[in-house]
Coordinates of N, CA and C in Angstrom, one line a residue:
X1 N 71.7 -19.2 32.2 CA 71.2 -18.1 32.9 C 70.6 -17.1 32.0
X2 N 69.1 -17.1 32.2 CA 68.6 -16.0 31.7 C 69.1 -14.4 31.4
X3 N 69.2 -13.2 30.2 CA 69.8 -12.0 29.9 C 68.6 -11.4 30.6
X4 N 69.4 -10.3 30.9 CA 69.0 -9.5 31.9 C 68.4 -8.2 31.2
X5 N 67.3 -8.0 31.3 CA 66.5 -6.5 30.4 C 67.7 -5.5 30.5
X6 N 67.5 -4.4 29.7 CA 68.2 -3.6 29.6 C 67.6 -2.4 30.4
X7 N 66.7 -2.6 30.4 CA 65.5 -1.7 31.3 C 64.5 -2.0 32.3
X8 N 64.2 -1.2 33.4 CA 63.1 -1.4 34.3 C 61.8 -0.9 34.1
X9 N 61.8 0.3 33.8 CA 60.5 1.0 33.4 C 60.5 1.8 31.7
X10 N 59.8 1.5 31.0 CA 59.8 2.1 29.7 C 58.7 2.5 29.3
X11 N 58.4 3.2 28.7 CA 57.0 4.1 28.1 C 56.9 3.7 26.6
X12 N 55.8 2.8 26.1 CA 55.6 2.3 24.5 C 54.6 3.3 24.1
X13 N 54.6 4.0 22.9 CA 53.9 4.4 22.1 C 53.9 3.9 21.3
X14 N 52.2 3.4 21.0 CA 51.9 2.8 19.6 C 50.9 3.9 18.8
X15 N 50.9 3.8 17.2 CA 50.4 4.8 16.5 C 48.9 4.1 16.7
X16 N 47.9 4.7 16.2 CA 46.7 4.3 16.1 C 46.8 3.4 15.1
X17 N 47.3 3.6 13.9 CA 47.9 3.0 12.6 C 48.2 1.6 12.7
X18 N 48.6 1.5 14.0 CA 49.7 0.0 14.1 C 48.8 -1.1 14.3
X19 N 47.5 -0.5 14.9 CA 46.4 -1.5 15.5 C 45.7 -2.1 13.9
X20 N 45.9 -1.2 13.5 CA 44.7 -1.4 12.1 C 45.2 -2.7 11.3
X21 N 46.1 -3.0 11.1 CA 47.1 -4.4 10.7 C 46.7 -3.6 9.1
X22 N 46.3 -5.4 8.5 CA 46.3 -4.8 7.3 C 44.5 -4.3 6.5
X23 N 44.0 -4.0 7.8 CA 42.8 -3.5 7.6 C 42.4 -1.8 7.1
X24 N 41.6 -1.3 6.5 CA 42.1 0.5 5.9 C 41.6 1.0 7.7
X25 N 40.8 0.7 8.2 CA 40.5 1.6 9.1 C 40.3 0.8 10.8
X26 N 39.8 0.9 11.6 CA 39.3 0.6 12.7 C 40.6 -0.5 13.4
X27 N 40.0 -1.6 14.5 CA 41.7 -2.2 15.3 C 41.2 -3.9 14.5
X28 N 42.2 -3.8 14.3 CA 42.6 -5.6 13.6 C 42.6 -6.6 14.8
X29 N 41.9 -7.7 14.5 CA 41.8 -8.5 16.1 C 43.1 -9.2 16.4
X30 N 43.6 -10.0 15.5 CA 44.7 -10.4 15.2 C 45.6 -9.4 15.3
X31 N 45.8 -8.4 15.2 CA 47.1 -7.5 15.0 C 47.2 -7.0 16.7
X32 N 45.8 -7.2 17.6 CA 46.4 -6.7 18.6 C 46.8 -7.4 19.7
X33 N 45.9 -8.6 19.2 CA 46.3 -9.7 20.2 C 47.9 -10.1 20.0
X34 N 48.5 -10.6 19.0 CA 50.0 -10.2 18.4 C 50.3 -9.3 19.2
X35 N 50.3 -8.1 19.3 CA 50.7 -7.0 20.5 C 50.8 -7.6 21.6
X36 N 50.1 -8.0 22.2 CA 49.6 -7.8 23.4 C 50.6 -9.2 23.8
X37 N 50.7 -10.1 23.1 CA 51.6 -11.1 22.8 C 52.9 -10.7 23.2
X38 N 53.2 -10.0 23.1 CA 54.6 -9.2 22.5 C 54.8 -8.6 23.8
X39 N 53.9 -7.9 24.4 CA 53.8 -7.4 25.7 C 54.0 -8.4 26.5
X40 N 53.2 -9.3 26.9 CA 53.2 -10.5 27.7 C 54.9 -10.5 28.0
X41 N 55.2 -10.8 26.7 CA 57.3 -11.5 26.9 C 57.9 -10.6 27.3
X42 N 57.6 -9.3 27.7 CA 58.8 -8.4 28.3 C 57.8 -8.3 30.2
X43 N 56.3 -8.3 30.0 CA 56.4 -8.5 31.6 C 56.8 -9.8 32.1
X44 N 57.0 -10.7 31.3 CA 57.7 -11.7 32.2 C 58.9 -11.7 32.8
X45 N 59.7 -10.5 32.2 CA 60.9 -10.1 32.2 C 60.7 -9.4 33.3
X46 N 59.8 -9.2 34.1 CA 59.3 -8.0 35.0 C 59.7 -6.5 34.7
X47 N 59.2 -5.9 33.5 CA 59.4 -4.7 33.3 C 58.6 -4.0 33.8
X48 N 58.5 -2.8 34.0 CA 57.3 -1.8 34.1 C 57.0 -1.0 33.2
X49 N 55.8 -1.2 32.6 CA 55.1 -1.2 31.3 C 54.2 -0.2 31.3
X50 N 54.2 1.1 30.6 CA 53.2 2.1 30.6 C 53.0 2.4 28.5
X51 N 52.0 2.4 28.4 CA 51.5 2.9 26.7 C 50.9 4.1 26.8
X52 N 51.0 4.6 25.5 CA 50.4 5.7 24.7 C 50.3 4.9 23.5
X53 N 48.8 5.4 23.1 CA 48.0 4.8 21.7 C 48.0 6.3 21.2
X54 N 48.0 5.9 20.4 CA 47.3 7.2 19.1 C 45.9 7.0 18.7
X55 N 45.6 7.5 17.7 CA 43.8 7.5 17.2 C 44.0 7.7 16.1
X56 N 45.3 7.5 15.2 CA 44.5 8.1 14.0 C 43.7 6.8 13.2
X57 N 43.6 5.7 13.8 CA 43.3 4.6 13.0 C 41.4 4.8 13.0
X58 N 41.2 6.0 13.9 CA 39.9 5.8 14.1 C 39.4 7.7 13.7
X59 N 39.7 8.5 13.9 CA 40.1 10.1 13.9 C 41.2 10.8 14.2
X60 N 41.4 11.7 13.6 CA 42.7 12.3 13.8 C 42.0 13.9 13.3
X61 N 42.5 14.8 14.0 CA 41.9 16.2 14.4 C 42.4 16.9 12.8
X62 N 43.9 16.6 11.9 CA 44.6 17.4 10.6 C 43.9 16.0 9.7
X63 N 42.7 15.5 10.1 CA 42.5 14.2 8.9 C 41.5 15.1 8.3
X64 N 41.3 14.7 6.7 CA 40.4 15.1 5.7 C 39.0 15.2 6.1
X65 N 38.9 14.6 7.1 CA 37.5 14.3 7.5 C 37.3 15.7 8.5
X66 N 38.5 15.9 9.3 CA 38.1 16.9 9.8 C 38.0 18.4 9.3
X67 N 37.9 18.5 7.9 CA 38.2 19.5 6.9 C 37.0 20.8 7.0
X68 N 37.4 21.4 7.6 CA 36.2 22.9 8.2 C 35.7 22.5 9.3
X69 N 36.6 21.9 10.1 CA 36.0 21.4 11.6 C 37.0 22.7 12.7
X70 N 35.9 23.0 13.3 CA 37.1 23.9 14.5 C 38.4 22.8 14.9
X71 N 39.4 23.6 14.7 CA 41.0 22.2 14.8 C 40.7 21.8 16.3
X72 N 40.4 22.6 17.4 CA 40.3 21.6 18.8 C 39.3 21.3 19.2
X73 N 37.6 21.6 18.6 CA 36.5 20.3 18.8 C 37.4 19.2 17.5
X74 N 37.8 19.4 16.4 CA 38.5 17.9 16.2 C 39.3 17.0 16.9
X75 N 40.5 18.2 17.9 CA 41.7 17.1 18.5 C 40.7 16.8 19.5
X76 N 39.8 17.4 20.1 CA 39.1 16.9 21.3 C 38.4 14.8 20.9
X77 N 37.9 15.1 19.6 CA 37.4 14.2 19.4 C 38.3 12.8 19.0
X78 N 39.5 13.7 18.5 CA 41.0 12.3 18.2 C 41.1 11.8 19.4
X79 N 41.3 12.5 20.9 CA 41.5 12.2 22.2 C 40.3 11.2 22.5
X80 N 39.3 11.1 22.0 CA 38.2 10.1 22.5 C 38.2 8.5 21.8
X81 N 39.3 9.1 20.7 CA 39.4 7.9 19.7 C 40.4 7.4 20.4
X82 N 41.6 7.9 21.0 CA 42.7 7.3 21.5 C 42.2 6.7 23.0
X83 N 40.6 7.0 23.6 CA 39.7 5.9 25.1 C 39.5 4.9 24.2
X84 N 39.4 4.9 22.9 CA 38.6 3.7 22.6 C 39.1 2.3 22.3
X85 N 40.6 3.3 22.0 CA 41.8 2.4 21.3 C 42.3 1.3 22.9
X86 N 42.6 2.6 23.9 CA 42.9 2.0 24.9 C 42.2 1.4 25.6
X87 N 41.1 1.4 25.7 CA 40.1 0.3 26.2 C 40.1 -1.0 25.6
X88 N 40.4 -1.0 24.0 CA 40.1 -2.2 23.4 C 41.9 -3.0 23.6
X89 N 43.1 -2.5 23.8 CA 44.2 -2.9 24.3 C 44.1 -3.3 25.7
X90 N 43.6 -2.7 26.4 CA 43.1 -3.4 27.8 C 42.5 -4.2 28.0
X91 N 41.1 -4.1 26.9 CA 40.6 -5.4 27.3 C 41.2 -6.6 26.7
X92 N 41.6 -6.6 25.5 CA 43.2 -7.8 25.0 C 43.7 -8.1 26.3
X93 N 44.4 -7.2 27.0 CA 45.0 -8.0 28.1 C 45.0 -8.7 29.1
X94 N 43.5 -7.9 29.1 CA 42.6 -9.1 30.1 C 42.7 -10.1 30.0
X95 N 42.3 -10.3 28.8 CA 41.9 -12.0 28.0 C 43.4 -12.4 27.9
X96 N 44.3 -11.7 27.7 CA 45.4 -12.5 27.7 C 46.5 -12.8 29.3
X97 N 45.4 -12.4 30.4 CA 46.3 -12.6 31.6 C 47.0 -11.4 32.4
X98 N 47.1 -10.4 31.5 CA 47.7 -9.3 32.1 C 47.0 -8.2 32.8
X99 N 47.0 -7.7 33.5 CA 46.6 -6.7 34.7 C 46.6 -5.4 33.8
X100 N 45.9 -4.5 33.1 CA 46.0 -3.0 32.9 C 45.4 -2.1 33.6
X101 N 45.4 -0.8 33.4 CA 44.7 -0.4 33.8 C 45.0 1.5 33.0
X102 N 43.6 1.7 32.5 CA 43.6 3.2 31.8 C 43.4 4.0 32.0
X103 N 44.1 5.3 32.1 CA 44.0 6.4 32.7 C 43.9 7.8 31.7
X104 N 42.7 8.3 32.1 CA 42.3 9.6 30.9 C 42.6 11.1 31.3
X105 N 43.6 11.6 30.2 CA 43.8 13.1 30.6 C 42.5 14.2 30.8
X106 N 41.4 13.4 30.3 CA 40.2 14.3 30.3 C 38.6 13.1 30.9
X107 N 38.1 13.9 31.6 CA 37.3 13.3 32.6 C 36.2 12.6 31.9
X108 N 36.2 10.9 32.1 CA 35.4 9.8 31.2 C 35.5 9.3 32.7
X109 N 34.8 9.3 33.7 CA 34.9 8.6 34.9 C 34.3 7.4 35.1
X110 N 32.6 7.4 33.9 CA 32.1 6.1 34.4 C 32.7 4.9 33.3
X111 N 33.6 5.5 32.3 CA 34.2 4.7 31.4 C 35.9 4.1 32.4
X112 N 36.8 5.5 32.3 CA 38.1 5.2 33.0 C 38.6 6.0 33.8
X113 N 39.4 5.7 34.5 CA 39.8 6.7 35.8 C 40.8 8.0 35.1
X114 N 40.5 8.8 36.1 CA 41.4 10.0 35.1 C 42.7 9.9 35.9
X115 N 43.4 10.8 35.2 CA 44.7 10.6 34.9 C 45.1 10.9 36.7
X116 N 46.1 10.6 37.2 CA 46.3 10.7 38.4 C 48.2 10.4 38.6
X117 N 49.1 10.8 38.8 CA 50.3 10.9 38.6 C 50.8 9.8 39.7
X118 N 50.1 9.6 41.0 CA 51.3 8.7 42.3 C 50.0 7.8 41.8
X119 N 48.8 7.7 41.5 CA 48.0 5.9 41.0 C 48.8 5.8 39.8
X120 N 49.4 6.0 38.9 CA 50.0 5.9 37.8 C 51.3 4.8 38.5
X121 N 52.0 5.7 39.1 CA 53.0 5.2 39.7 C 53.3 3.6 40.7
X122 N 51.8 4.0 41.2 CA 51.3 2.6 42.3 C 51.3 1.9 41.3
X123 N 50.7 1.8 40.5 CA 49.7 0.9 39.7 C 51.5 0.5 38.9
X124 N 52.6 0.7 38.3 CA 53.6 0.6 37.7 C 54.0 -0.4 39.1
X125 N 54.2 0.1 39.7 CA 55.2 -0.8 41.1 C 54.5 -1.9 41.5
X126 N 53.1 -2.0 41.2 CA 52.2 -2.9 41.4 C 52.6 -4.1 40.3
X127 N 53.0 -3.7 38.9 CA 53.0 -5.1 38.2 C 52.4 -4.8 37.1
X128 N 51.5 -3.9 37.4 CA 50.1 -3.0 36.3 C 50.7 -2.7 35.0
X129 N 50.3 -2.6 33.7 CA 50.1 -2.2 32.8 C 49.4 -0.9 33.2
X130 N 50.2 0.1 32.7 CA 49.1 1.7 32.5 C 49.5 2.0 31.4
X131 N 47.9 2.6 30.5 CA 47.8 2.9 29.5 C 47.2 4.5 29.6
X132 N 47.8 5.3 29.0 CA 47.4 6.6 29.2 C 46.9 6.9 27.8
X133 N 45.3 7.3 28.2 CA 44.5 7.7 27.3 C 44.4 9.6 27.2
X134 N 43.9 9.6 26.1 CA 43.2 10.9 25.3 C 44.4 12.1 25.5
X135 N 45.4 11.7 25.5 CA 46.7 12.6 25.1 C 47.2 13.4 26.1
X136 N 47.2 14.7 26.2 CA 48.1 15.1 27.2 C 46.7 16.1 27.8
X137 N 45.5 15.5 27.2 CA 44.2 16.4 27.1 C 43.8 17.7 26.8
X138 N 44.5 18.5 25.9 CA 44.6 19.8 25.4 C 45.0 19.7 24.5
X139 N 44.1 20.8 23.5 CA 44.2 20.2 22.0 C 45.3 21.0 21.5
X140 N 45.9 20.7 20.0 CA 47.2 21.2 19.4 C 48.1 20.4 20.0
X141 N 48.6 19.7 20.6 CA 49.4 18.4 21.1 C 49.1 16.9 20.4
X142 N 49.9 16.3 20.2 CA 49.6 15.5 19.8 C 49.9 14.0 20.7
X143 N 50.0 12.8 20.2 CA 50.1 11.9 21.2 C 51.7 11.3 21.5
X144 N 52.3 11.7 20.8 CA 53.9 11.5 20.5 C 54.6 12.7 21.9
X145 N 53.7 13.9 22.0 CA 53.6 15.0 23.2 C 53.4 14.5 24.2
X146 N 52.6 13.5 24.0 CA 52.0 12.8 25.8 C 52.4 12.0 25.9
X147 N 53.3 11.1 24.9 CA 54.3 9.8 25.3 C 55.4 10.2 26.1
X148 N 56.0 11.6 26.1 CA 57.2 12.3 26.2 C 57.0 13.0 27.4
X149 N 55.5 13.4 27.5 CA 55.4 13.7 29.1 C 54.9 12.8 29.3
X150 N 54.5 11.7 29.3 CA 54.4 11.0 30.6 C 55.4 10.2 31.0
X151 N 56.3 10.1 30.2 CA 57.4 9.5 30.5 C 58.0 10.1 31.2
X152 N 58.2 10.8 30.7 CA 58.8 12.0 31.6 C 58.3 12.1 33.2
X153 N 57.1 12.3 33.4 CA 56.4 12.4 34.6 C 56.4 10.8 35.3
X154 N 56.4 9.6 34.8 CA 56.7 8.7 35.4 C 57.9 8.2 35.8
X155 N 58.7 8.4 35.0 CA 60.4 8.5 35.4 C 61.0 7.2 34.1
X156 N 60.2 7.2 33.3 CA 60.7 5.8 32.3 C 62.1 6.1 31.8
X157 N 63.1 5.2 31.6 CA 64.4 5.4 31.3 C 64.3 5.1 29.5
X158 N 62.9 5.0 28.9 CA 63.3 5.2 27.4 C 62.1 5.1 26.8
X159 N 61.4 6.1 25.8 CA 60.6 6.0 25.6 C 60.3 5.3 23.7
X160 N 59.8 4.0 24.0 CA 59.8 2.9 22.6 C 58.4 3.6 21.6
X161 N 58.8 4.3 20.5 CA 58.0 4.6 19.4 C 58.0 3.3 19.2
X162 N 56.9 2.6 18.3 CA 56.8 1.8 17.8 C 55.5 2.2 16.6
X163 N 56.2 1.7 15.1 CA 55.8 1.8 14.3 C 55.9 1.1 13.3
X164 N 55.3 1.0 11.8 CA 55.5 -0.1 11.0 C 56.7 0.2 10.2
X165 N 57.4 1.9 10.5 CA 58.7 1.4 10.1 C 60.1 0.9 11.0
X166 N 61.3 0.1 10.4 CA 61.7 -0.2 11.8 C 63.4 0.8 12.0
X167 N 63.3 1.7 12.2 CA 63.8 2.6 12.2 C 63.9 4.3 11.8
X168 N 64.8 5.0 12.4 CA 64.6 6.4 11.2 C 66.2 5.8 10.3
X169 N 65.6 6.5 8.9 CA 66.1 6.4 7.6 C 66.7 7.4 7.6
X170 N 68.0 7.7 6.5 CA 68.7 9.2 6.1 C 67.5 9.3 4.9
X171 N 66.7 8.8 4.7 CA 65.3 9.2 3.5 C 64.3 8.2 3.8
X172 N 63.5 8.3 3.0 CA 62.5 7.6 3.1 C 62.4 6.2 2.3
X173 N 62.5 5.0 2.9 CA 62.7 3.8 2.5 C 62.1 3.3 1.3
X174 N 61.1 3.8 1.8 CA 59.7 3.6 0.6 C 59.7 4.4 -0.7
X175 N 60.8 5.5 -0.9 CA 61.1 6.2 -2.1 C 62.1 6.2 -2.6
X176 N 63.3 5.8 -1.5 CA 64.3 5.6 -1.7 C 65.4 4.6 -1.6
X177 N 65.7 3.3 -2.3 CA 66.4 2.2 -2.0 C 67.8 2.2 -1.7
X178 N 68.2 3.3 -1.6 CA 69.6 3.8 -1.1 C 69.0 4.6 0.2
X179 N 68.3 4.6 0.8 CA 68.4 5.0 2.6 C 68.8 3.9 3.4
X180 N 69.8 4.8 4.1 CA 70.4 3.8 5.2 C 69.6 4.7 6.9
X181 N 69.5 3.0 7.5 CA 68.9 2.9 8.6 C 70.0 3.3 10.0
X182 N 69.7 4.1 10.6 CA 70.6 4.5 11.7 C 70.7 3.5 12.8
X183 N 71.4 3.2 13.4 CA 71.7 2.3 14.8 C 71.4 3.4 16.1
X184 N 72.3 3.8 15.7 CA 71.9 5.5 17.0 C 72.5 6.6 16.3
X185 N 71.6 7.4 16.5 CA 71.7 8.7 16.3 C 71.7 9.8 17.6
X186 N 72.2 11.0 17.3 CA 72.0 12.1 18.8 C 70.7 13.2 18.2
X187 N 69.9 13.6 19.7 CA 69.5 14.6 18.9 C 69.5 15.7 18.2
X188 N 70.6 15.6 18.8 CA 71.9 17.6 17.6 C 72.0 16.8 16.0
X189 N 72.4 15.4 16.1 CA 72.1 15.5 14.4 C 71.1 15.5 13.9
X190 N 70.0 14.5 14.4 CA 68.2 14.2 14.0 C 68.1 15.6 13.4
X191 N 68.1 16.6 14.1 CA 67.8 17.9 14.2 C 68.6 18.5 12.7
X192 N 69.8 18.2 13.0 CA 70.6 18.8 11.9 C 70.2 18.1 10.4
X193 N 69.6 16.8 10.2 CA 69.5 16.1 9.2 C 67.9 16.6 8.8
X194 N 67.3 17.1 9.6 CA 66.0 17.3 9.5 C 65.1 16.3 9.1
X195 N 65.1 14.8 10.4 CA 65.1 13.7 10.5 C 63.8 13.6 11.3
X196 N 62.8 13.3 10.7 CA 61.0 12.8 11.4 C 61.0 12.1 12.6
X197 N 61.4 12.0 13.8 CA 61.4 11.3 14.7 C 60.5 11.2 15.1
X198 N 59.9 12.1 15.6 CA 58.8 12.7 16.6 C 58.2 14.1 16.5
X199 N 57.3 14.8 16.9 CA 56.9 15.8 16.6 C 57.9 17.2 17.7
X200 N 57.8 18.1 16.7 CA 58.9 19.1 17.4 C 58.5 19.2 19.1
X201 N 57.6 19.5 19.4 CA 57.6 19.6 20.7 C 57.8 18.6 21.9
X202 N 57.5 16.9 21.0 CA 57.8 15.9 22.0 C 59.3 16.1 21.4
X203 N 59.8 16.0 20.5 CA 61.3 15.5 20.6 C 61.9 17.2 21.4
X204 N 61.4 17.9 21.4 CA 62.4 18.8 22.3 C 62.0 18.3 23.9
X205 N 61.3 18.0 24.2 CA 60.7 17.6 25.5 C 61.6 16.8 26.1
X206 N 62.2 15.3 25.2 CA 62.9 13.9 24.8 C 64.0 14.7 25.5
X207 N 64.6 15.8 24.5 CA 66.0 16.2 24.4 C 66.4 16.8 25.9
X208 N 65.5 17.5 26.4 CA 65.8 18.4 27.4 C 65.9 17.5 28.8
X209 N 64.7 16.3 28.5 CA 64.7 15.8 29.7 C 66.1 14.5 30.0
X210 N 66.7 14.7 29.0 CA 67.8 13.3 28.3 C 66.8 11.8 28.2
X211 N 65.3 12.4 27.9 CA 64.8 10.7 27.6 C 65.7 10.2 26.0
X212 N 66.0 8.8 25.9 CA 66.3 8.5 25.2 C 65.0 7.9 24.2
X213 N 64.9 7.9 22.9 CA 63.4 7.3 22.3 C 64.4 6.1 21.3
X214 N 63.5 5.2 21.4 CA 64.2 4.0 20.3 C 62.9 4.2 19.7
X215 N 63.1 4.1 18.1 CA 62.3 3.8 16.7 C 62.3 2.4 16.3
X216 N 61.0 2.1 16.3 CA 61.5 0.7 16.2 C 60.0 -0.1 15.3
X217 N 59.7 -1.2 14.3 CA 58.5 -1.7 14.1 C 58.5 -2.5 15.0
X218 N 56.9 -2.3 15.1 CA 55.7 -3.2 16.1 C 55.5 -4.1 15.3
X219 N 55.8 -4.5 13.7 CA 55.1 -5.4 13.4 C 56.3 -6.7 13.3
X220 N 57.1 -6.4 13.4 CA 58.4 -7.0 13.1 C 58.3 -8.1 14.2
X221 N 57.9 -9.4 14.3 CA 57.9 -10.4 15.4 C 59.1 -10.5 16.1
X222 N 58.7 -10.4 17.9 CA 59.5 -10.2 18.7 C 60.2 -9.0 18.7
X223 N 60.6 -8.0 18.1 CA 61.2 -7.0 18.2 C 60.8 -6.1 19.4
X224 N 59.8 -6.0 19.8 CA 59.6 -5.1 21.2 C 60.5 -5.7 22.4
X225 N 60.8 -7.0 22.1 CA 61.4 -8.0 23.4 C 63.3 -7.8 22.7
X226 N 63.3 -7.9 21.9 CA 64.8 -7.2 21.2 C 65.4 -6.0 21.6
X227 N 64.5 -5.1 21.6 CA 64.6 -3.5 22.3 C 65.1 -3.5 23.7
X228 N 64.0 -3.5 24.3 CA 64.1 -4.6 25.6 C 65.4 -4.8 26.2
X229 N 65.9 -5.8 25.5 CA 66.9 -6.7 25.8 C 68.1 -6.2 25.3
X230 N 68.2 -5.1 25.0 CA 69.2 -3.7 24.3 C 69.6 -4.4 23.0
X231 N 69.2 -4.9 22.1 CA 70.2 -5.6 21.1 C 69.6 -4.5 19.8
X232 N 70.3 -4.8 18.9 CA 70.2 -3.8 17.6 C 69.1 -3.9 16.6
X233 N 68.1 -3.5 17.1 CA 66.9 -3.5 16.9 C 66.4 -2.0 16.6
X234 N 66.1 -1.3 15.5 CA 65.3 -0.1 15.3 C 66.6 0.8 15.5
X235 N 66.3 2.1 15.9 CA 67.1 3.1 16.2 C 67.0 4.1 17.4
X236 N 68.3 3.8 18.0 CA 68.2 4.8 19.4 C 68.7 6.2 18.9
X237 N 67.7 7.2 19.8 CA 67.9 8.6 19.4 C 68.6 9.1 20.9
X238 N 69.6 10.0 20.9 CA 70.2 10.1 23.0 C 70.5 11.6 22.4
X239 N 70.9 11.5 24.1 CA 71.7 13.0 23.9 C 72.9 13.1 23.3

């Protein structure tokens, strides 16, 4: 007898970063087809599957490049990097069989449909992949903010960071060989440890609404289907 998901509907945030594999800049073809792979095995599971992409793999509004740029004609422009990202994830899933469909906080109509809260919802109950593009569409937010509302706004019971690291650390792994990886944490200690989860306004968002967030790597094979399937995989942040 097949194990039974741990979840019905969950909200994935991937960084822009995650797409890039081991390339310095733009989306790895390989790295997202892998993704999209990875996706496939939990809608078989029949989940209901909604994304947030990031952009920084392509612009990011605090990147060097944006250096004496007005800060929101730059985040405006990270938000166009994050249509580009999600288009090029959608079309992956095309080719790999899956149904998406992308929805923009800011109006790109002959590209993707804009954001719309009950077609969000149809399109979930339908079977649909929804990918929510260009952030929460107002700049000074970031996309870690629009993973947290839209989860929120669609009713997801956990919102999966996914990143190249596979968990939060009591330090930083990569500087320190004595950091230990959390199993679950609350967010009264994250807070108390002054612990990088998410950016302050999505993780107060997280906290208030009791979304739970798992941290977890994307690059780690199978691991999104691990999460999934509640087993000890990354780290759960709760109330």
């Amino acid at each position: 007898m097949l194990k039974k998901s741990a979840y019905k509907r969950v909200l994935l945030k991937l960084s822009g970063e995650a797409l890039m594999g081991d390339d310095a800049y733009g989306i790895n073809r390989a790295t997202i087809e892998r993704m999209v792979a990875d996706v496939a095995e939990i809608k078989a599971l029949g989940i209901e599957l909604a994304i947030v992409i990031g952009g920084g793999n392509i612009f990011r509004g605090v990147a060097p490049g944006a250096e004496g740029m007005d800060r929101a004609t730059a985040d405006y422009m990270g938000m166009l990097a994050t249509v580009m990202n999600s288009l090029a994830l959608a079309d992956a899933m095309r080719q790999a069989g899956i149904t998406a469909r992308v929805m923009s906080a800011i109006a790109i109509d002959q590209v993707v449909e804009p954001y719309v809260r009950p077609k969000a919802l149809q399109y979930l109950e339908e079977g649909k992949v929804v990918v929510f593009a260009a952030g929460t569409g107002n700049p000074f937010f970031t996309t870690d903010t629009a993973a947290a509302l839209r989860g929120a706004e669609i009713g997801a019971e956990i919102v999966l960071k996914a990143t190249k690291v596979d968990g939060v650390y009591s330090a930083d792994p990569n500087k320190d060989s004595n950091a230990v990886r959390y199993s679950t944490i609350s967010f009264d200690e994250a807070l108390s440890r002054q612990l990088q989860v998410m950016d302050a306004t999505a993780f107060a968002l997280c906290r208030d609404r009791n979304l739970p967030i798992k941290v977890f790597s994307i690059v780690k094979p199978g691991a999104l289907k691990r999460v999934i399937m509640g087993e000890d995989e990354g780290t759960l942040v709760h109330v």
